[in-house]
Short mmCIF file of C-alpha atoms in Angstrom, two decimals:
data_model
loop_
_atom_site.label_atom_id
_atom_site.label_comp_id
_atom_site.label_asym_id
_atom_site.label_seq_id
_atom_site.Cartn_x
_atom_site.Cartn_y
_atom_site.Cartn_z
CA MET L 597 13.07 -5.82 18.84
CA ILE L 598 13.12 -8.43 16.08
CA ILE L 599 13.21 -8.11 12.31
CA LEU L 600 11.97 -11.25 10.57
CA LYS L 601 12.45 -11.64 6.83
CA LEU L 602 10.32 -14.23 5.05
CA GLY L 603 11.74 -15.11 1.66
CA GLY L 604 9.61 -15.12 -1.47
CA SER L 605 10.88 -18.66 -2.04
CA VAL L 606 9.17 -19.71 1.19
CA LEU L 607 5.84 -17.88 0.89
CA THR L 608 5.29 -18.43 -2.83
CA LYS L 609 5.98 -21.17 -5.31
CA LYS L 610 8.97 -19.28 -6.66
CA ASP L 611 9.62 -21.49 -9.65
CA SER L 612 6.03 -21.20 -10.78
CA ASN L 613 5.67 -19.17 -13.96
CA HIS L 614 2.60 -17.52 -12.52
CA ALA L 615 1.90 -15.91 -9.16
CA GLU L 616 1.17 -18.69 -6.68
CA VAL L 617 1.08 -18.62 -2.88
CA ASN L 618 2.55 -21.46 -0.81
CA TYR L 619 -0.42 -21.54 1.56
CA LYS L 620 0.91 -24.50 3.52
CA ASN L 621 4.07 -22.58 4.47
CA LEU L 622 2.20 -19.31 4.97
CA ASN L 623 -0.33 -20.80 7.38
CA ARG L 624 2.29 -22.70 9.33
CA ILE L 625 4.58 -19.68 9.64
CA ALA L 626 1.69 -17.41 10.69
CA THR L 627 0.90 -19.97 13.41
CA GLU L 628 4.54 -20.01 14.56
CA ILE L 629 4.50 -16.21 14.83
CA HIS L 630 1.17 -16.36 16.68
CA ASN L 631 2.65 -18.86 19.17
CA PHE L 632 5.65 -16.59 19.69
CA PHE L 633 3.25 -13.77 20.58
CA LEU L 634 1.50 -15.99 23.13
CA VAL L 635 4.80 -16.72 24.88
CA LYS L 636 5.96 -13.12 24.71
CA ASP L 637 2.64 -11.80 25.99
CA SER L 638 2.70 -14.15 28.97
CA ASN L 639 6.20 -12.83 29.73
CA HIS L 640 4.87 -9.28 29.40
CA ASP L 641 7.88 -8.39 27.31
CA PHE L 642 6.40 -7.87 23.90
CA ALA L 643 6.72 -4.09 24.07
CA ASP L 644 9.89 -4.66 22.06
CA GLY L 645 8.18 -5.13 18.76
CA LEU L 646 8.43 -7.16 15.59
CA ILE L 647 8.81 -6.07 11.98
CA ILE L 648 8.11 -8.55 9.19
CA VAL L 649 9.72 -8.08 5.78
CA HIS L 650 8.71 -10.39 2.94
CA GLY L 651 9.95 -11.06 -0.55
CA ALA L 652 7.96 -11.04 -3.77
CA GLY L 653 8.70 -14.53 -5.11
CA SER L 654 6.57 -15.55 -8.07
CA PHE L 655 4.37 -12.45 -7.55
CA GLY L 656 7.22 -10.10 -8.43
CA HIS L 657 10.05 -11.72 -10.35
CA PRO L 658 8.20 -12.83 -13.51
CA TYR L 659 6.87 -9.28 -14.13
CA ALA L 660 10.10 -7.52 -13.12
CA GLN L 661 11.98 -9.84 -15.47
CA LYS L 662 9.53 -9.57 -18.36
CA TYR L 663 9.49 -5.77 -18.24
CA GLN L 664 13.18 -5.49 -17.29
CA ILE L 665 12.45 -3.19 -14.36
CA GLY L 666 15.68 -1.46 -13.29
CA LYS L 667 17.38 -1.88 -16.67
CA PRO L 668 18.15 1.19 -18.83
CA PHE L 669 15.62 1.82 -21.61
CA LYS L 670 14.84 4.17 -24.47
CA ARG L 671 12.41 7.04 -24.19
CA GLU L 672 9.92 5.40 -26.56
CA GLU L 673 9.86 2.32 -24.36
CA TYR L 674 8.66 4.24 -21.30
CA GLY L 675 4.97 3.56 -21.97
CA GLU L 676 5.54 -0.19 -21.79
CA LYS L 677 7.91 0.18 -18.82
CA ARG L 678 5.24 2.07 -16.90
CA ILE L 679 2.72 -0.71 -17.47
CA GLY L 680 5.35 -3.20 -16.27
CA PHE L 681 5.81 -1.14 -13.12
CA SER L 682 2.04 -0.98 -12.57
CA LYS L 683 1.65 -4.74 -13.05
CA THR L 684 4.55 -5.61 -10.74
CA GLN L 685 3.33 -3.24 -8.05
CA ASN L 686 -0.20 -4.61 -8.32
CA SER L 687 0.97 -8.19 -8.07
CA VAL L 688 3.25 -7.77 -5.03
CA ASN L 689 0.53 -5.70 -3.38
CA LYS L 690 -1.82 -8.65 -3.87
CA LEU L 691 0.68 -11.01 -2.24
CA ASN L 692 1.09 -8.65 0.71
CA THR L 693 -2.69 -8.49 1.13
CA ILE L 694 -2.88 -12.30 1.23
CA ILE L 695 -0.04 -12.55 3.76
CA CYS L 696 -1.55 -9.88 6.02
CA GLU L 697 -4.97 -11.54 5.82
CA CYS L 698 -3.42 -14.79 7.03
CA LEU L 699 -1.55 -13.03 9.87
CA ILE L 700 -4.75 -11.25 10.92
CA SER L 701 -6.59 -14.59 10.99
CA LYS L 702 -4.01 -15.63 13.64
CA LYS L 703 -4.79 -12.47 15.66
CA ILE L 704 -1.54 -10.73 14.73
CA PRO L 705 -2.25 -6.95 14.55
CA CYS L 706 -0.29 -6.35 11.38
CA VAL L 707 -0.18 -3.22 9.31
CA SER L 708 0.80 -3.33 5.65
CA ILE L 709 3.51 -0.83 4.70
CA GLN L 710 3.74 -0.22 0.95
CA PRO L 711 7.29 0.81 -0.07
CA SER L 712 6.30 2.45 -3.38
CA SER L 713 4.08 4.93 -1.46
CA PHE L 714 7.02 6.63 0.26
CA ILE L 715 10.42 5.11 -0.63
CA THR L 716 12.61 6.01 -3.63
CA THR L 717 15.98 4.67 -4.75
CA ASN L 718 18.99 6.13 -6.53
CA ASN L 719 20.58 3.59 -8.88
CA LYS L 720 18.80 0.78 -7.01
CA ARG L 721 19.92 1.85 -3.53
CA ILE L 722 17.51 3.44 -1.04
CA ASN L 723 17.49 7.22 -1.34
CA THR L 724 14.49 8.35 0.74
CA PHE L 725 12.89 6.16 3.40
CA ASN L 726 11.27 7.88 6.38
CA LEU L 727 11.10 5.40 9.25
CA ASN L 728 9.05 7.63 11.59
CA LEU L 729 5.69 6.05 10.85
CA ILE L 730 7.03 2.50 11.23
CA VAL L 731 8.31 3.50 14.68
CA LYS L 732 4.89 4.94 15.52
CA TYR L 733 3.16 1.71 14.49
CA LEU L 734 5.60 -0.24 16.68
CA ASP L 735 4.95 2.15 19.58
CA GLU L 736 1.23 1.46 19.20
CA GLY L 737 1.73 -2.31 19.29
CA PHE L 738 1.27 -3.06 15.59
CA VAL L 739 3.43 -5.41 13.54
CA PRO L 740 4.52 -3.59 10.36
CA VAL L 741 4.65 -5.88 7.32
CA ILE L 742 6.83 -4.39 4.56
CA TYR L 743 7.92 -6.09 1.34
CA GLY L 744 9.93 -6.21 -1.85
CA ASP L 745 8.37 -3.78 -4.33
CA VAL L 746 9.03 -1.56 -7.34
CA VAL L 747 9.85 2.09 -6.64
CA LEU L 748 10.77 5.30 -8.45
CA ASP L 749 14.53 5.58 -9.03
CA THR L 750 16.22 8.94 -9.59
CA LYS L 751 18.64 7.45 -12.12
CA LEU L 752 16.81 4.52 -13.70
CA LYS L 753 13.26 5.97 -13.45
CA VAL L 754 11.97 2.71 -11.96
CA ALA L 755 13.72 -0.03 -9.99
CA VAL L 756 13.15 -3.18 -7.97
CA LEU L 757 13.65 -2.75 -4.22
CA SER L 758 14.40 -6.09 -2.55
CA GLY L 759 13.14 -7.12 0.85
CA ASP L 760 16.78 -7.75 1.81
CA GLN L 761 17.76 -4.15 1.17
CA ILE L 762 14.71 -2.95 3.12
CA LEU L 763 15.70 -5.16 6.05
CA GLN L 764 19.27 -3.84 5.99
CA TYR L 765 18.11 -0.22 5.82
CA ILE L 766 15.68 -0.60 8.72
CA ALA L 767 18.22 -2.42 10.90
CA LYS L 768 20.82 0.26 10.20
CA ASN L 769 18.60 3.31 10.66
CA LEU L 770 16.03 2.44 13.32
CA LYS L 771 18.04 4.32 15.95
CA SER L 772 15.32 4.49 18.59
CA ARG L 773 15.14 0.72 19.01
CA LYS L 774 17.57 -1.91 20.17
CA ILE L 775 17.60 -4.73 17.66
CA ASN L 776 17.77 -8.06 19.45
CA GLU L 777 17.51 -10.34 16.48
CA ILE L 778 17.51 -10.41 12.71
CA ILE L 779 16.19 -13.62 11.22
CA LEU L 780 16.07 -14.46 7.53
CA GLY L 781 13.83 -17.39 6.67
CA THR L 782 14.92 -18.96 3.38
CA ASP L 783 14.41 -22.30 1.64
CA VAL L 784 17.82 -23.69 2.68
CA ASP L 785 19.57 -24.20 6.03
CA GLY L 786 21.89 -21.22 5.48
CA VAL L 787 24.98 -20.47 3.41
CA PHE L 788 26.63 -23.55 1.91
CA THR L 789 30.01 -24.35 0.40
CA LYS L 790 28.20 -25.64 -2.67
CA ASN L 791 24.62 -25.64 -3.89
CA PRO L 792 23.01 -27.98 -1.31
CA LYS L 793 20.23 -28.82 -3.74
CA LYS L 794 22.74 -30.22 -6.22
CA HIS L 795 25.64 -31.48 -4.12
CA ASN L 796 25.32 -33.99 -1.31
CA ASN L 797 28.69 -32.99 0.12
CA ALA L 798 27.78 -29.30 0.40
CA LYS L 799 28.65 -28.05 3.88
CA LEU L 800 26.81 -25.42 5.89
CA ILE L 801 29.01 -22.43 6.76
CA ARG L 802 28.11 -21.75 10.38
CA LYS L 803 29.69 -18.33 10.54
CA VAL L 804 30.13 -15.86 7.68
CA SER L 805 32.37 -12.86 8.42
CA SER L 806 33.30 -11.67 4.96
CA LEU L 807 32.57 -12.36 1.31
CA GLU L 808 35.89 -14.21 1.16
CA ASP L 809 34.35 -16.98 3.24
CA ILE L 810 32.24 -17.62 0.18
CA GLU L 811 34.21 -16.33 -2.76
CA VAL L 812 37.04 -18.80 -2.30
CA LEU L 813 34.45 -21.22 -3.57
CA ASP L 814 33.27 -21.56 -7.13
CA SER L 815 31.46 -18.26 -7.37
CA THR L 816 29.17 -19.20 -10.23
CA THR L 817 27.94 -22.19 -8.28
CA ASN L 818 27.34 -20.03 -5.28
CA ILE L 819 25.64 -17.19 -7.10
CA ASP L 820 22.82 -19.48 -8.12
CA VAL L 821 22.86 -21.47 -4.89
CA THR L 822 19.70 -19.92 -3.55
CA GLY L 823 18.86 -17.21 -6.02
CA GLY L 824 20.64 -14.21 -4.69
CA MET L 825 22.31 -15.63 -1.58
CA ILE L 826 25.38 -13.53 -2.39
CA GLY L 827 23.28 -10.37 -2.62
CA LYS L 828 21.63 -11.23 0.68
CA ILE L 829 25.01 -11.76 2.38
CA LYS L 830 26.34 -8.44 1.08
CA GLU L 831 23.43 -6.64 2.75
CA LEU L 832 23.94 -8.56 5.98
CA LEU L 833 27.71 -7.99 6.08
CA GLU L 834 27.02 -4.25 6.05
CA LEU L 835 25.08 -4.81 9.26
CA ALA L 836 27.78 -7.08 10.70
CA ASP L 837 30.22 -4.18 10.21
CA LEU L 838 28.05 -2.20 12.62
CA GLY L 839 27.97 -5.05 15.12
CA ILE L 840 24.49 -6.20 14.12
CA GLU L 841 24.32 -9.99 13.72
CA SER L 842 21.82 -11.88 11.61
CA LYS L 843 20.81 -15.50 11.14
CA ILE L 844 19.90 -17.25 7.92
CA ILE L 845 17.60 -20.19 8.68
CA ASN L 846 15.43 -22.68 6.84
CA ALA L 847 11.83 -21.49 7.05
CA ASN L 848 10.60 -24.54 5.15
CA LYS L 849 11.30 -26.61 8.25
CA GLU L 850 8.62 -26.60 10.92
CA GLY L 851 9.43 -24.85 14.18
CA LEU L 852 12.63 -23.10 13.13
CA ILE L 853 11.05 -19.65 12.91
CA ALA L 854 9.29 -20.19 16.24
CA ASN L 855 12.56 -21.19 17.88
CA ALA L 856 14.59 -18.43 16.27
CA LEU L 857 12.01 -15.82 17.38
CA LEU L 858 12.37 -17.10 20.96
CA ASN L 859 16.16 -16.86 20.55
CA LYS L 860 16.55 -20.61 21.02
CA LYS L 861 19.45 -22.33 19.31
CA VAL L 862 18.66 -23.25 15.69
CA LYS L 863 20.62 -24.60 12.75
CA CYS L 864 21.71 -21.53 10.80
CA SER L 865 24.45 -19.47 9.25
CA LEU L 866 25.35 -16.57 11.50
CA ILE L 867 26.47 -13.42 9.69
CA THR L 868 28.79 -11.70 12.14
CA LYS L 869 32.18 -10.06 12.56
CA ASN L 870 32.63 -11.63 16.00
CA LYS L 871 35.20 -14.41 16.04
CA MET Z 1140 -4.41 18.49 -14.07
CA ILE Z 1141 -7.54 16.63 -12.99
CA ILE Z 1142 -8.51 15.00 -9.72
CA LEU Z 1143 -11.21 12.36 -10.14
CA LYS Z 1144 -12.94 10.94 -7.10
CA LEU Z 1145 -14.81 7.67 -7.52
CA GLY Z 1146 -17.23 7.06 -4.68
CA GLY Z 1147 -17.32 3.79 -2.80
CA SER Z 1148 -21.05 3.74 -3.55
CA VAL Z 1149 -20.20 3.54 -7.26
CA LEU Z 1150 -17.34 1.01 -7.24
CA THR Z 1151 -18.76 -1.33 -4.61
CA LYS Z 1152 -22.17 -2.57 -3.63
CA LYS Z 1153 -22.26 -0.22 -0.69
CA ASP Z 1154 -25.38 -1.61 0.95
CA SER Z 1155 -23.99 -5.11 0.85
CA ASN Z 1156 -23.12 -6.42 4.32
CA HIS Z 1157 -19.96 -7.96 2.93
CA ALA Z 1158 -17.23 -6.57 0.70
CA GLU Z 1159 -18.49 -6.71 -2.89
CA VAL Z 1160 -17.17 -4.96 -5.99
CA ASN Z 1161 -19.55 -3.45 -8.55
CA TYR Z 1162 -17.60 -4.88 -11.49
CA LYS Z 1163 -20.06 -3.55 -14.07
CA ASN Z 1164 -19.46 0.04 -12.95
CA LEU Z 1165 -15.73 -0.50 -12.42
CA ASN Z 1166 -15.17 -1.89 -15.92
CA ARG Z 1167 -17.26 0.79 -17.57
CA ILE Z 1168 -15.56 3.61 -15.69
CA ALA Z 1169 -12.08 2.20 -16.42
CA THR Z 1170 -13.04 2.19 -20.11
CA GLU Z 1171 -14.25 5.80 -19.91
CA ILE Z 1172 -10.92 6.83 -18.36
CA HIS Z 1173 -9.07 4.83 -21.02
CA ASN Z 1174 -11.01 6.64 -23.77
CA PHE Z 1175 -10.18 9.97 -22.18
CA PHE Z 1176 -6.48 9.05 -22.37
CA LEU Z 1177 -6.84 8.23 -26.06
CA VAL Z 1178 -8.31 11.68 -26.80
CA LYS Z 1179 -5.78 13.46 -24.60
CA ASP Z 1180 -2.86 11.56 -26.12
CA SER Z 1181 -3.95 12.45 -29.65
CA ASN Z 1182 -4.06 16.10 -28.54
CA HIS Z 1183 -0.57 15.70 -27.02
CA ASP Z 1184 -1.73 17.49 -23.91
CA PHE Z 1185 -1.74 14.76 -21.36
CA ALA Z 1186 1.38 16.05 -19.62
CA ASP Z 1187 -1.08 17.62 -17.20
CA GLY Z 1188 -1.80 14.49 -15.25
CA LEU Z 1189 -4.64 12.72 -13.50
CA ILE Z 1190 -5.03 11.61 -9.89
CA ILE Z 1191 -7.73 9.11 -8.98
CA VAL Z 1192 -9.11 8.99 -5.43
CA HIS Z 1193 -11.54 6.25 -4.50
CA GLY Z 1194 -13.74 5.50 -1.54
CA ALA Z 1195 -13.93 2.30 0.48
CA GLY Z 1196 -17.63 1.45 0.18
CA SER Z 1197 -18.54 -2.00 1.46
CA PHE Z 1198 -14.82 -2.85 1.80
CA GLY Z 1199 -14.31 -0.28 4.52
CA HIS Z 1200 -17.49 0.83 6.25
CA PRO Z 1201 -18.66 -2.50 7.74
CA TYR Z 1202 -15.28 -3.05 9.50
CA ALA Z 1203 -14.82 0.59 10.50
CA GLN Z 1204 -18.33 0.52 11.96
CA LYS Z 1205 -17.99 -2.85 13.69
CA TYR Z 1206 -14.71 -1.89 15.37
CA GLN Z 1207 -15.73 1.76 15.91
CA ILE Z 1208 -12.53 3.07 14.32
CA GLY Z 1209 -12.08 6.72 15.27
CA LYS Z 1210 -14.22 6.49 18.40
CA PRO Z 1211 -12.64 6.88 21.86
CA PHE Z 1212 -11.94 3.60 23.63
CA LYS Z 1213 -10.53 2.15 26.85
CA ARG Z 1214 -6.97 0.92 27.18
CA GLU Z 1215 -8.08 -2.70 27.57
CA GLU Z 1216 -9.97 -2.48 24.28
CA TYR Z 1217 -6.85 -1.59 22.29
CA GLY Z 1218 -6.10 -5.19 21.34
CA GLU Z 1219 -9.47 -5.54 19.63
CA LYS Z 1220 -9.20 -2.05 18.11
CA ARG Z 1221 -5.84 -2.95 16.54
CA ILE Z 1222 -7.33 -6.04 14.92
CA GLY Z 1223 -10.16 -3.86 13.61
CA PHE Z 1224 -7.60 -1.49 12.14
CA SER Z 1225 -5.71 -4.40 10.54
CA LYS Z 1226 -8.89 -5.86 9.06
CA THR Z 1227 -10.12 -2.54 7.68
CA GLN Z 1228 -6.73 -1.72 6.17
CA ASN Z 1229 -6.49 -5.19 4.64
CA SER Z 1230 -9.95 -4.95 3.14
CA VAL Z 1231 -9.58 -1.49 1.55
CA ASN Z 1232 -6.14 -2.52 0.28
CA LYS Z 1233 -7.81 -5.46 -1.44
CA LEU Z 1234 -10.36 -3.14 -3.08
CA ASN Z 1235 -7.58 -0.85 -4.28
CA THR Z 1236 -5.72 -3.82 -5.77
CA ILE Z 1237 -8.85 -4.86 -7.68
CA ILE Z 1238 -9.45 -1.32 -8.97
CA CYS Z 1239 -5.81 -0.90 -10.07
CA GLU Z 1240 -5.86 -4.29 -11.78
CA CYS Z 1241 -8.88 -3.22 -13.81
CA LEU Z 1242 -7.28 0.14 -14.73
CA ILE Z 1243 -4.07 -1.66 -15.79
CA SER Z 1244 -6.11 -4.00 -17.99
CA LYS Z 1245 -7.23 -0.82 -19.83
CA LYS Z 1246 -3.57 0.23 -20.27
CA ILE Z 1247 -3.76 2.97 -17.65
CA PRO Z 1248 -0.31 3.20 -15.96
CA CYS Z 1249 -1.63 3.53 -12.45
CA VAL Z 1250 0.31 3.42 -9.23
CA SER Z 1251 -1.36 2.51 -5.95
CA ILE Z 1252 -0.68 4.98 -3.14
CA GLN Z 1253 -1.45 3.56 0.32
CA PRO Z 1254 -2.39 6.35 2.77
CA SER Z 1255 -1.64 4.36 5.94
CA SER Z 1256 2.00 3.99 4.80
CA PHE Z 1257 2.77 7.69 5.12
CA ILE Z 1258 -0.23 9.80 6.24
CA THR Z 1259 -1.35 10.47 9.82
CA THR Z 1260 -4.25 12.49 11.20
CA ASN Z 1261 -4.84 14.56 14.32
CA ASN Z 1262 -8.41 14.21 15.58
CA LYS Z 1263 -9.48 12.88 12.15
CA ARG Z 1264 -7.91 15.73 10.14
CA ILE Z 1265 -4.74 15.23 8.07
CA ASN Z 1266 -1.64 15.99 10.07
CA THR Z 1267 1.25 14.70 7.93
CA PHE Z 1268 0.91 14.05 4.19
CA ASN Z 1269 4.01 14.48 2.03
CA LEU Z 1270 2.88 15.08 -1.55
CA ASN Z 1271 6.37 14.97 -3.10
CA LEU Z 1272 6.20 11.39 -4.29
CA ILE Z 1273 2.75 11.84 -5.83
CA VAL Z 1274 4.16 14.79 -7.80
CA LYS Z 1275 7.10 12.63 -8.94
CA TYR Z 1276 4.76 9.88 -10.13
CA LEU Z 1277 2.76 12.51 -12.06
CA ASP Z 1278 6.00 13.90 -13.55
CA GLU Z 1279 6.84 10.39 -14.74
CA GLY Z 1280 3.48 9.93 -16.43
CA PHE Z 1281 1.87 7.64 -13.87
CA VAL Z 1282 -1.71 7.92 -12.59
CA PRO Z 1283 -1.63 7.83 -8.78
CA VAL Z 1284 -4.61 5.95 -7.29
CA ILE Z 1285 -5.13 6.86 -3.64
CA TYR Z 1286 -8.05 5.87 -1.43
CA GLY Z 1287 -10.02 6.07 1.78
CA ASP Z 1288 -8.10 4.16 4.47
CA VAL Z 1289 -7.46 3.84 8.20
CA VAL Z 1290 -4.49 5.77 9.60
CA LEU Z 1291 -2.72 6.48 12.89
CA ASP Z 1292 -4.23 9.47 14.69
CA THR Z 1293 -2.28 11.47 17.27
CA LYS Z 1294 -5.37 11.99 19.41
CA LEU Z 1295 -7.60 8.97 18.78
CA LYS Z 1296 -4.81 6.42 18.12
CA VAL Z 1297 -6.55 5.23 14.94
CA ALA Z 1298 -8.98 6.97 12.58
CA VAL Z 1299 -10.77 6.66 9.27
CA LEU Z 1300 -9.41 8.94 6.55
CA SER Z 1301 -12.03 9.55 3.86
CA GLY Z 1302 -11.29 9.83 0.17
CA ASP Z 1303 -13.06 13.21 0.25
CA GLN Z 1304 -10.61 14.62 2.78
CA ILE Z 1305 -7.69 13.24 0.76
CA LEU Z 1306 -9.05 14.92 -2.38
CA GLN Z 1307 -9.45 18.23 -0.58
CA TYR Z 1308 -5.94 18.06 0.88
CA ILE Z 1309 -4.31 17.26 -2.46
CA ALA Z 1310 -6.24 20.00 -4.28
CA LYS Z 1311 -5.29 22.52 -1.63
CA ASN Z 1312 -1.62 21.61 -1.29
CA LEU Z 1313 -0.42 20.46 -4.71
CA LYS Z 1314 1.16 23.85 -5.36
CA SER Z 1315 3.29 22.82 -8.31
CA ARG Z 1316 0.31 21.95 -10.51
CA LYS Z 1317 -2.57 23.92 -11.91
CA ILE Z 1318 -5.78 22.08 -11.14
CA ASN Z 1319 -8.11 22.25 -14.12
CA GLU Z 1320 -10.88 20.08 -12.81
CA ILE Z 1321 -12.15 18.29 -9.75
CA ILE Z 1322 -14.80 15.69 -10.43
CA LEU Z 1323 -16.64 13.65 -7.83
CA GLY Z 1324 -18.44 10.63 -9.20
CA THR Z 1325 -21.29 9.63 -6.88
CA ASP Z 1326 -24.46 7.56 -7.18
CA VAL Z 1327 -26.75 10.60 -7.60
CA ASP Z 1328 -26.84 13.53 -10.02
CA GLY Z 1329 -25.48 15.96 -7.45
CA VAL Z 1330 -26.80 17.80 -4.39
CA PHE Z 1331 -30.58 17.75 -4.07
CA THR Z 1332 -33.19 19.72 -2.13
CA LYS Z 1333 -34.49 16.40 -0.78
CA ASN Z 1334 -33.34 12.81 -0.93
CA PRO Z 1335 -33.82 12.06 -4.64
CA LYS Z 1336 -34.14 8.37 -3.93
CA LYS Z 1337 -37.19 8.99 -1.75
CA HIS Z 1338 -38.82 12.11 -3.16
CA ASN Z 1339 -39.93 12.54 -6.75
CA ASN Z 1340 -40.06 16.31 -6.37
CA ALA Z 1341 -36.43 16.60 -5.17
CA LYS Z 1342 -34.64 19.27 -7.18
CA LEU Z 1343 -30.99 19.30 -8.16
CA ILE Z 1344 -29.09 22.31 -6.77
CA ARG Z 1345 -26.97 23.40 -9.74
CA LYS Z 1346 -24.70 25.66 -7.76
CA VAL Z 1347 -23.68 25.31 -4.11
CA SER Z 1348 -21.83 28.28 -2.61
CA SER Z 1349 -22.33 27.74 1.10
CA LEU Z 1350 -23.77 25.25 3.55
CA GLU Z 1351 -26.78 27.56 3.86
CA ASP Z 1352 -27.82 26.55 0.36
CA ILE Z 1353 -28.43 23.16 1.90
CA GLU Z 1354 -29.12 23.77 5.55
CA VAL Z 1355 -32.27 25.77 4.89
CA LEU Z 1356 -33.62 22.38 3.95
CA ASP Z 1357 -34.53 19.62 6.33
CA SER Z 1358 -31.04 18.79 7.51
CA THR Z 1359 -31.79 15.28 8.68
CA THR Z 1360 -33.16 14.43 5.25
CA ASN Z 1361 -30.07 15.87 3.64
CA ILE Z 1362 -27.56 14.22 5.95
CA ASP Z 1363 -28.61 10.82 4.82
CA VAL Z 1364 -29.25 11.80 1.19
CA THR Z 1365 -26.14 10.11 -0.11
CA GLY Z 1366 -24.34 8.94 2.98
CA GLY Z 1367 -22.20 11.87 3.86
CA MET Z 1368 -23.14 14.40 1.17
CA ILE Z 1369 -22.90 17.14 3.78
CA GLY Z 1370 -19.40 16.03 4.77
CA LYS Z 1371 -18.42 15.97 1.11
CA ILE Z 1372 -19.73 19.49 0.54
CA LYS Z 1373 -17.90 20.82 3.60
CA GLU Z 1374 -14.60 19.57 2.13
CA LEU Z 1375 -15.42 21.05 -1.28
CA LEU Z 1376 -16.50 24.45 0.12
CA GLU Z 1377 -13.03 24.75 1.66
CA LEU Z 1378 -11.67 24.47 -1.87
CA ALA Z 1379 -14.28 26.87 -3.24
CA ASP Z 1380 -13.00 29.44 -0.71
CA LEU Z 1381 -9.63 29.19 -2.47
CA GLY Z 1382 -11.23 29.62 -5.88
CA ILE Z 1383 -11.06 25.90 -6.71
CA GLU Z 1384 -14.33 24.65 -8.21
CA SER Z 1385 -15.56 21.07 -8.15
CA LYS Z 1386 -18.36 19.11 -9.77
CA ILE Z 1387 -20.49 16.39 -8.23
CA ILE Z 1388 -21.78 14.09 -10.98
CA ASN Z 1389 -23.56 10.76 -11.31
CA ALA Z 1390 -20.97 8.10 -12.08
CA ASN Z 1391 -23.63 5.42 -12.34
CA LYS Z 1392 -24.72 6.98 -15.64
CA GLU Z 1393 -22.72 5.95 -18.67
CA GLY Z 1394 -20.54 8.59 -20.29
CA LEU Z 1395 -20.74 11.25 -17.59
CA ILE Z 1396 -17.22 10.64 -16.29
CA ALA Z 1397 -15.87 10.58 -19.86
CA ASN Z 1398 -17.58 13.90 -20.64
CA ALA Z 1399 -16.59 15.51 -17.36
CA LEU Z 1400 -12.94 14.48 -17.88
CA LEU Z 1401 -13.03 16.16 -21.30
CA ASN Z 1402 -14.55 19.23 -19.66
CA LYS Z 1403 -17.75 18.87 -21.65
CA LYS Z 1404 -20.99 20.10 -20.13
CA VAL Z 1405 -22.58 17.51 -17.83
CA LYS Z 1406 -25.49 17.48 -15.42
CA CYS Z 1407 -23.97 18.23 -12.02
CA SER Z 1408 -23.86 20.33 -8.90
CA LEU Z 1409 -21.07 22.86 -9.12
CA ILE Z 1410 -19.43 23.74 -5.79
CA THR Z 1411 -18.17 27.27 -6.27
CA LYS Z 1412 -18.07 30.76 -4.77
CA ASN Z 1413 -18.50 32.36 -8.20
CA LYS Z 1414 -21.91 33.89 -8.71
#
C-alpha cells in the first residue's frame, strides 16, 4: 500500500495570514490521484490501498502560534488555551472537509479521520493511536484521509500533532499491510544543501541516510529551508532505520504525484539507509 | 453532568432538499448555552461538564436516503455505496464544523468528536465506542460535540448512526460521571397523542413510561409525528429502565434550553419509569 503526505504548503497558501486554500493545487492533485486510481483499477491491483495524510498550512499554524498550543502555560491561562484549541481544531477540520469534498468530486471514496477524536500525545509524541479502524476502512476499499491536528497531551494538556508524525506512526505500526511507497509532496524538489528559494547554487541531496548529511551544512539555513524540513527528515529517518524508504517530492509540479504513485522515476530526495 | 441533544430539525432546515443551516436557531441556542455557562461559572459548579449531541438534519438525511446507507446491497453496488458514505460523512462533518464555529464564537470551549473516526456498529447498533477520550476532554473542561454520522457496520458494511443512539450509549456507559440531566431539544413540545402539527386537539403526554403510552394511539400517525419520535423514545426508555430520566423539549422556543439546562421547570415530556 501507499502513504501519500500532502504538505500544508501545497494545499494552502501557507504564508497567508488567514486560512486560504490553494484550490489550483488541490484540484490538480485530486485529478492526479483520480488518474492513478483509473490505472490501478484497470490493473485490478488496487486492493493494496492508499492513505492520504495532509498538513494544516494556513488553517492550523496561525492559530497554533497565536495561542501557543503545546507550550507550557499557567493555570489561569487555561480558559484562553482551550479556546485556542477549539479554534485550531475547527479550522483544520474545515480544511479537511474541503479537501475531502474535492477528492469525492473526483470519485475517490475517501473517509475523513479526525485525529483529535481518538489520538493523544505525551509531550508531543503519539501516546494512543488505535489503527484498527483505519485498517478496516482500507479493507472496505476506502481511502482514509487523516491530517495534522491538535490533540490532548498527557504532559502539556494540549499539543499540535503534525501530519509528518502521523505518517511515521502509521508506517511503523500498520503491521497487517506491506508498505510499498511513502511519498511526501512538498513545495520544493526535496532536501537541499542550502535554501533553494534563496540560493541558486543549492544542490538537491538525492539520498539522505542520516542527519549528518544535512547537519554538516549551515543548520540555521537548513532549519528554515522549507519550514520544518529537519523535523520531517527526523521522522523519516526513524522509518529508514526499519528499512522503510520514503521520497520527498515537489507536489507543486504537475504530474510528479501521479508518477510517484505509479512508482515511476521522479526527481526527489530518497530517505533511506540503503547505500 | 448534562447531555444536551440538539435535533437536526432544529439546527437545520430539515425539509429543505439541500443542506441548509437554521442560523437563527443555531445562534440563539449557542447564546442560551453561553448564558448557562455564565450562571454555572458564577456558582463555581461547572466542573460537572456538558456534552452536546446533534443530529444531521438536511445535511445527512438526503444523502443517506439517496444512497440507501444501511440497506443491504449487491457487491457490484459497493463502489456507489462508498461514494454515498463519503458524501454523507463530508456533509455532516461540514454541519458539525459550522455548529462548533458558532459555539466557539460564544466562548464555549467545544471539541468536535467525529463518530466515524472511532465508532463502529453491528447491524445498526453500536459495537465499539471507547468513551475514554470524551471523559478526558470533560476532565479538561472542554465541551465535546458529537453528532449523527455514518459508520462502518460489521453486518451491513456501512450504516447511519443517529445522534439519539449516541446519546443513549453515552448516558448508559459513562460510568465515571453522575448524569444530572438529559435534554432533547426537538421542534415540538414533546410527545403528543396525535401529530401536533396536523391536529389541534393533540395533547402533550407529560410522562412516558412505556411504548404502550404511545402505541395505544394510532401508530402510523405517531411514527411520522416528528420524524422518528418513536425511535427516540425507544432509546430513552432503555435509559429509563436504568433509572435515568430524560426530557423532550421544544428547542424552537426561546429560553427553553436555557431553563432546562438550569434545571428549571419547562414544558416537556418526561421519559421515566417513576410514577
